[in-house]
Amino acid sequence: MTPPPALRRLLATARTTRFRVERAAAGRGGGALPAPVHLSLRDSRTLNVALAPDPAAGDVTRARLLITRGPRRHAVPLTLEAHPHGRPLLTATATLRDAGDEGRAGVPLSDGVWRLTVETRGSRGRVRRHGIGIEGNPAPPPTPTVPHAPDPRTGLLVRIVRTRGGRAVLQATRSLPRAELVRFVPRGDGITVHGRLVAAAGVPAGGRAVRRRDGVVVPVEVAWRDTEFTLRVPLGAMAQAGPGQWVWDFHVGGLPLGRWLSDVRDPAASCPTPFRVFALPGGGLTRAHAHFTSSGAFAVTCLDITDVTDPTQEPAKETS
């Protein structure tokens, strides 16, 4: 069941405050913060790190990257790679996952701030630990993808964040309930949408199409299989709801329907789709455009053109 907007705002404020406190705590102590040669995170799932060993540590016989939050600790082995034309590097690639997604391997991260610590052991058994330092976050150059993308499976968003003291930490934010569109299939007689619920609880409910300009609602039948759903866009009912061309948005189980868990910056520009003509079961014709908006929402623009193709009828005027 989706919480009301006032409760969602209260929970979001509480979480923001908690993250601020956890970042402050994670940035305290730890001595010098050497900058990494490379530190990146892809799709909230793959963490890549490479850094030069601390010269003060001497010969390093073993190293690992510790990912900790409170009493929870996960260790990722660091490999010492020799380079003929430069200093050796400690490198690691770690797979991250949502702590609630138990069906997948990887370091489980729950909602919160996770501290990154490099631990090395020398040839004489001495153990040293230090954090990883990063510079301020400059504005990234514009690209077709966003710099921080959620896990496409669970919606968990993990970002590399700089604390006030300059230390690199991981901030994991669980997904809000979402109706995620997997694909839509336009055919000659209509449009079928396949999707799934993400981070949603409760009994799945039906759907509705909402006319954007005036809020007119058309019910949408939804077929469920666990958290996966299939729906048929009710083009006939939408076109007959009033004369003119209108844009319709969709909700499933009370949640807006769209492609939300993506790294695409502008889905409307990256996934252009054409207008098509659909022959409805009752004999009518509809010109419709199924598309994504720039925010990732799924929408359909439709116009009844039955009278336009019937020479015995006067054509209806379009209303944009």
Short mmCIF file of C-alpha atoms in Angstrom, two decimals:
data_model
loop_
_atom_site.label_atom_id
_atom_site.label_comp_id
_atom_site.label_asym_id
_atom_site.label_seq_id
_atom_site.Cartn_x
_atom_site.Cartn_y
_atom_site.Cartn_z
CA MET A 1 0.00 0.00 0.00
CA THR A 2 1.38 3.40 -0.98
CA PRO A 3 1.70 5.85 1.98
CA PRO A 4 -0.06 9.22 1.67
CA PRO A 5 1.97 12.20 0.37
CA ALA A 6 2.28 13.88 3.80
CA LEU A 7 3.74 10.72 5.32
CA ARG A 8 6.12 10.26 2.35
CA ARG A 9 7.43 13.81 2.82
CA LEU A 10 7.93 13.22 6.55
CA LEU A 11 9.81 9.96 5.92
CA ALA A 12 11.98 11.63 3.26
CA THR A 13 12.92 14.45 5.63
CA ALA A 14 13.80 11.99 8.38
CA ARG A 15 15.96 9.96 6.02
CA THR A 16 17.79 13.05 4.74
CA THR A 17 18.60 14.04 8.32
CA ARG A 18 19.82 10.53 9.14
CA PHE A 19 22.05 10.46 6.06
CA ARG A 20 23.57 13.82 7.05
CA VAL A 21 24.40 12.50 10.53
CA GLU A 22 25.84 9.25 9.16
CA ARG A 23 28.03 11.10 6.64
CA ALA A 24 29.40 13.29 9.42
CA ALA A 25 30.18 10.22 11.56
CA ALA A 26 31.77 8.34 8.64
CA GLY A 27 34.07 11.27 7.85
CA ARG A 28 35.66 11.48 11.31
CA GLY A 29 39.14 10.16 12.05
CA GLY A 30 41.25 7.85 9.93
CA GLY A 31 44.33 10.06 9.39
CA ALA A 32 45.55 10.91 5.89
CA LEU A 33 43.23 10.37 2.97
CA PRO A 34 45.20 9.40 -0.17
CA ALA A 35 43.38 10.02 -3.42
CA PRO A 36 42.63 6.96 -5.56
CA VAL A 37 43.92 6.46 -9.06
CA HIS A 38 40.39 5.38 -9.99
CA LEU A 39 37.10 5.19 -8.13
CA SER A 40 33.80 4.66 -9.93
CA LEU A 41 30.40 3.06 -9.52
CA ARG A 42 28.24 1.76 -12.37
CA ASP A 43 24.46 1.29 -12.14
CA SER A 44 24.69 1.12 -8.32
CA ARG A 45 26.05 -2.41 -8.72
CA THR A 46 29.72 -2.43 -9.76
CA LEU A 47 32.31 -0.62 -7.65
CA ASN A 48 35.79 -0.21 -9.20
CA VAL A 49 38.75 1.03 -7.19
CA ALA A 50 42.47 1.39 -7.88
CA LEU A 51 44.96 3.13 -5.62
CA ALA A 52 48.68 3.21 -4.98
CA PRO A 53 49.91 1.47 -1.81
CA ASP A 54 51.00 3.73 1.04
CA PRO A 55 54.83 3.91 0.89
CA ALA A 56 54.91 3.93 4.70
CA ALA A 57 53.35 0.47 4.73
CA GLY A 58 56.44 -1.12 3.18
CA ASP A 59 55.94 -4.46 1.46
CA VAL A 60 52.24 -5.27 1.28
CA THR A 61 51.47 -8.97 1.54
CA ARG A 62 47.70 -8.69 1.82
CA ALA A 63 45.14 -5.94 1.32
CA ARG A 64 41.40 -5.59 1.35
CA LEU A 65 38.70 -2.95 1.06
CA LEU A 66 36.39 -2.77 4.07
CA ILE A 67 32.82 -1.57 3.51
CA THR A 68 31.30 -0.87 6.92
CA ARG A 69 28.24 0.67 8.52
CA GLY A 70 28.05 0.43 12.29
CA PRO A 71 28.69 -3.20 13.30
CA ARG A 72 28.18 -4.50 9.76
CA ARG A 73 31.38 -5.13 7.82
CA HIS A 74 32.11 -6.60 4.40
CA ALA A 75 35.60 -7.25 3.08
CA VAL A 76 36.60 -7.18 -0.60
CA PRO A 77 40.10 -8.49 -1.47
CA LEU A 78 42.46 -5.98 -3.09
CA THR A 79 44.87 -7.36 -5.69
CA LEU A 80 48.40 -5.97 -5.93
CA GLU A 81 49.09 -5.39 -9.63
CA ALA A 82 52.63 -4.70 -10.81
CA HIS A 83 53.12 -2.23 -13.67
CA PRO A 84 56.44 -2.15 -15.56
CA HIS A 85 56.24 1.60 -16.25
CA GLY A 86 54.79 2.81 -12.98
CA ARG A 87 54.05 2.09 -9.34
CA PRO A 88 52.08 -1.03 -8.40
CA LEU A 89 48.39 -0.59 -7.75
CA LEU A 90 45.87 -2.14 -5.38
CA THR A 91 42.74 -2.88 -7.40
CA ALA A 92 39.33 -4.42 -6.80
CA THR A 93 35.96 -4.77 -8.49
CA ALA A 94 33.11 -5.36 -6.06
CA THR A 95 29.54 -6.34 -6.92
CA LEU A 96 27.00 -4.52 -4.75
CA ARG A 97 23.38 -5.50 -4.19
CA ASP A 98 20.30 -4.50 -2.25
CA ALA A 99 20.33 -6.18 1.16
CA GLY A 100 16.72 -7.24 0.56
CA ASP A 101 17.60 -8.97 -2.72
CA GLU A 102 18.78 -12.28 -1.30
CA GLY A 103 18.65 -14.09 -4.63
CA ARG A 104 21.79 -12.38 -5.96
CA ALA A 105 25.45 -12.51 -4.99
CA GLY A 106 27.37 -9.43 -3.93
CA VAL A 107 28.00 -7.11 -1.00
CA PRO A 108 24.57 -6.46 0.60
CA LEU A 109 23.92 -2.77 1.29
CA SER A 110 21.02 -1.53 3.35
CA ASP A 111 19.68 2.03 3.38
CA GLY A 112 22.36 4.36 4.81
CA VAL A 113 25.98 5.56 4.56
CA TRP A 114 28.77 2.99 4.22
CA ARG A 115 32.39 3.79 5.08
CA LEU A 116 35.25 2.76 2.76
CA THR A 117 38.53 1.74 4.42
CA VAL A 118 41.70 0.27 2.88
CA GLU A 119 43.39 -2.28 5.13
CA THR A 120 46.94 -3.48 4.34
CA ARG A 121 49.14 -6.04 6.07
CA GLY A 122 52.94 -5.77 5.74
CA SER A 123 55.56 -8.48 5.56
CA ARG A 124 56.15 -8.11 9.31
CA GLY A 125 52.46 -8.45 10.12
CA ARG A 126 51.73 -4.79 10.78
CA VAL A 127 48.19 -3.77 9.83
CA ARG A 128 47.43 -0.28 8.58
CA ARG A 129 44.04 1.23 7.75
CA HIS A 130 43.15 4.46 5.96
CA GLY A 131 40.24 5.96 4.12
CA ILE A 132 40.00 7.06 0.50
CA GLY A 133 39.99 10.78 -0.25
CA ILE A 134 38.17 12.43 -3.13
CA GLU A 135 38.02 15.99 -4.37
CA GLY A 136 34.84 18.05 -4.57
CA ASN A 137 32.19 16.97 -7.02
CA PRO A 138 32.60 19.12 -10.18
CA ALA A 139 29.70 19.34 -12.60
CA PRO A 140 30.06 16.36 -14.96
CA PRO A 141 30.04 17.03 -18.71
CA PRO A 142 26.63 16.50 -20.35
CA THR A 143 26.20 12.93 -21.58
CA PRO A 144 23.23 10.79 -22.70
CA THR A 145 23.36 9.00 -19.35
CA VAL A 146 23.06 10.24 -15.77
CA PRO A 147 26.08 10.02 -13.42
CA HIS A 148 24.20 8.03 -10.77
CA ALA A 149 21.82 5.32 -11.95
CA PRO A 150 19.72 3.00 -9.74
CA ASP A 151 19.94 -0.76 -9.73
CA PRO A 152 17.54 -1.71 -12.56
CA ARG A 153 16.38 -4.77 -10.63
CA THR A 154 15.57 -3.37 -7.18
CA GLY A 155 15.75 0.41 -7.62
CA LEU A 156 18.43 0.80 -4.92
CA LEU A 157 20.50 3.93 -5.65
CA VAL A 158 24.13 3.84 -4.50
CA ARG A 159 26.33 6.92 -4.92
CA ILE A 160 29.93 7.76 -4.06
CA VAL A 161 29.61 10.76 -1.75
CA ARG A 162 32.26 13.06 -0.29
CA THR A 163 32.04 13.79 3.43
CA ARG A 164 32.89 17.21 4.83
CA GLY A 165 36.38 15.96 5.67
CA GLY A 166 36.99 14.76 2.11
CA ARG A 167 36.47 11.04 2.68
CA ALA A 168 34.75 8.88 0.08
CA VAL A 169 31.73 6.92 1.35
CA LEU A 170 28.88 4.99 -0.27
CA GLN A 171 25.37 6.30 0.27
CA ALA A 172 22.67 3.71 -0.42
CA THR A 173 19.06 4.84 -0.81
CA ARG A 174 16.29 2.28 -1.15
CA SER A 175 13.75 2.73 -3.90
CA LEU A 176 10.34 4.27 -3.44
CA PRO A 177 7.40 2.13 -4.64
CA ARG A 178 7.35 2.23 -8.43
CA ALA A 179 5.40 0.84 -11.37
CA GLU A 180 8.23 0.07 -13.76
CA LEU A 181 7.48 -0.38 -17.45
CA VAL A 182 9.51 -3.21 -18.95
CA ARG A 183 8.30 -2.86 -22.54
CA PHE A 184 5.28 -1.86 -24.58
CA VAL A 185 4.21 -3.62 -27.76
CA PRO A 186 2.14 -1.72 -30.38
CA ARG A 187 0.25 -3.95 -32.80
CA GLY A 188 -2.38 -3.30 -35.41
CA ASP A 189 -5.28 -3.59 -32.95
CA GLY A 190 -3.81 -1.97 -29.84
CA ILE A 191 -0.95 -1.47 -27.40
CA THR A 192 0.07 -4.01 -24.74
CA VAL A 193 2.21 -2.90 -21.79
CA HIS A 194 4.36 -5.24 -19.67
CA GLY A 195 5.75 -4.08 -16.33
CA ARG A 196 6.49 -4.90 -12.70
CA LEU A 197 6.09 -3.36 -9.29
CA VAL A 198 9.29 -2.39 -7.44
CA ALA A 199 9.48 -1.95 -3.64
CA ALA A 200 5.69 -2.01 -3.40
CA ALA A 201 3.74 -3.81 -0.68
CA GLY A 202 0.13 -4.86 -0.40
CA VAL A 203 -2.34 -6.46 -2.77
CA PRO A 204 -1.91 -5.33 -6.40
CA ALA A 205 -4.77 -3.18 -7.65
CA GLY A 206 -6.08 -2.11 -11.04
CA GLY A 207 -4.98 0.73 -13.24
CA ARG A 208 -6.31 3.89 -14.79
CA ALA A 209 -5.62 6.23 -17.67
CA VAL A 210 -5.80 9.94 -16.75
CA ARG A 211 -6.33 12.62 -19.38
CA ARG A 212 -3.61 15.15 -18.73
CA ARG A 213 -5.44 18.40 -19.36
CA ASP A 214 -8.68 17.88 -17.40
CA GLY A 215 -8.17 14.73 -15.30
CA VAL A 216 -10.80 12.55 -16.99
CA VAL A 217 -10.25 8.92 -15.88
CA VAL A 218 -10.68 5.71 -17.89
CA PRO A 219 -10.32 2.38 -15.99
CA VAL A 220 -7.60 0.00 -17.17
CA GLU A 221 -7.77 -3.76 -16.61
CA VAL A 222 -4.51 -5.17 -15.26
CA ALA A 223 -3.52 -8.86 -15.29
CA TRP A 224 -1.15 -9.84 -12.47
CA ARG A 225 1.44 -12.56 -12.01
CA ASP A 226 3.00 -11.96 -8.60
CA THR A 227 4.53 -8.46 -8.96
CA GLU A 228 4.56 -8.54 -12.77
CA PHE A 229 1.64 -7.11 -14.70
CA THR A 230 0.25 -6.79 -18.21
CA LEU A 231 -2.30 -4.25 -19.36
CA ARG A 232 -4.02 -3.36 -22.58
CA VAL A 233 -4.22 0.38 -23.32
CA PRO A 234 -7.98 1.15 -23.63
CA LEU A 235 -7.66 3.13 -26.86
CA GLY A 236 -11.37 2.86 -27.66
CA ALA A 237 -12.54 4.27 -24.33
CA MET A 238 -9.86 6.95 -24.40
CA ALA A 239 -10.74 8.10 -27.92
CA GLN A 240 -14.47 8.14 -27.10
CA ALA A 241 -14.02 10.13 -23.88
CA GLY A 242 -14.33 13.34 -25.90
CA PRO A 243 -13.54 14.82 -29.31
CA GLY A 244 -10.02 15.97 -30.10
CA GLN A 245 -6.47 14.82 -29.56
CA TRP A 246 -5.43 14.32 -25.93
CA VAL A 247 -2.46 13.06 -23.92
CA TRP A 248 -3.07 10.34 -21.32
CA ASP A 249 -0.90 9.25 -18.38
CA PHE A 250 -1.18 5.88 -16.65
CA HIS A 251 -1.21 4.60 -13.06
CA VAL A 252 -0.93 0.99 -11.90
CA GLY A 253 -1.73 0.11 -8.30
CA GLY A 254 -1.89 3.84 -7.54
CA LEU A 255 1.66 4.41 -8.86
CA PRO A 256 2.67 6.38 -11.97
CA LEU A 257 3.74 4.07 -14.79
CA GLY A 258 7.06 4.73 -16.50
CA ARG A 259 10.65 3.72 -17.20
CA TRP A 260 12.10 4.97 -13.90
CA LEU A 261 15.05 2.64 -13.23
CA SER A 262 17.22 3.70 -16.12
CA ASP A 263 20.47 5.57 -16.67
CA VAL A 264 19.07 7.42 -19.71
CA ARG A 265 19.06 11.16 -19.11
CA ASP A 266 16.21 12.01 -21.51
CA PRO A 267 14.05 8.99 -22.46
CA ALA A 268 11.90 11.10 -24.79
CA ALA A 269 14.92 12.03 -26.93
CA SER A 270 16.67 8.65 -26.63
CA CYS A 271 13.61 6.48 -27.41
CA PRO A 272 11.59 8.25 -30.13
CA THR A 273 8.46 6.42 -31.30
CA PRO A 274 6.14 7.09 -34.26
CA PHE A 275 2.42 7.78 -34.47
CA ARG A 276 0.48 4.70 -35.58
CA VAL A 277 -3.07 3.93 -36.67
CA PHE A 278 -4.91 1.21 -34.74
CA ALA A 279 -8.04 -0.66 -35.87
CA LEU A 280 -10.29 -1.09 -32.82
CA PRO A 281 -12.53 -4.14 -32.27
CA GLY A 282 -15.71 -2.07 -32.74
CA GLY A 283 -14.66 -0.94 -36.19
CA GLY A 284 -13.21 2.44 -35.22
CA LEU A 285 -9.79 3.82 -36.09
CA THR A 286 -7.50 5.64 -33.67
CA ARG A 287 -4.27 7.48 -34.38
CA ALA A 288 -2.08 7.07 -31.29
CA HIS A 289 1.43 7.82 -30.13
CA ALA A 290 2.80 5.72 -27.25
CA HIS A 291 5.93 7.39 -25.88
CA PHE A 292 8.08 8.32 -22.88
CA THR A 293 8.26 11.82 -21.49
CA SER A 294 11.59 13.45 -20.62
CA SER A 295 11.14 12.29 -16.99
CA GLY A 296 10.52 8.67 -18.06
CA ALA A 297 6.72 8.58 -17.63
CA PHE A 298 4.72 6.49 -20.10
CA ALA A 299 2.07 8.43 -22.01
CA VAL A 300 -0.23 7.92 -24.99
CA THR A 301 -1.53 10.65 -27.30
CA CYS A 302 -4.62 9.53 -29.22
CA LEU A 303 -7.22 10.86 -31.65
CA ASP A 304 -10.32 9.15 -33.03
CA ILE A 305 -10.03 9.27 -36.84
CA THR A 306 -12.99 7.03 -37.66
CA ASP A 307 -15.00 9.92 -39.11
CA VAL A 308 -12.01 11.17 -41.09
CA THR A 309 -11.79 7.89 -43.00
CA ASP A 310 -15.58 7.62 -43.50
CA PRO A 311 -16.61 9.64 -46.59
CA THR A 312 -20.21 9.86 -45.32
CA GLN A 313 -19.21 11.67 -42.11
CA GLU A 314 -18.00 15.19 -41.41
CA PRO A 315 -14.47 15.14 -39.92
CA ALA A 316 -14.07 16.16 -36.26
CA LYS A 317 -11.86 19.10 -35.37
CA GLU A 318 -8.63 18.36 -33.46
CA THR A 319 -8.00 19.78 -30.01
CA SER A 320 -4.39 19.78 -28.88
#
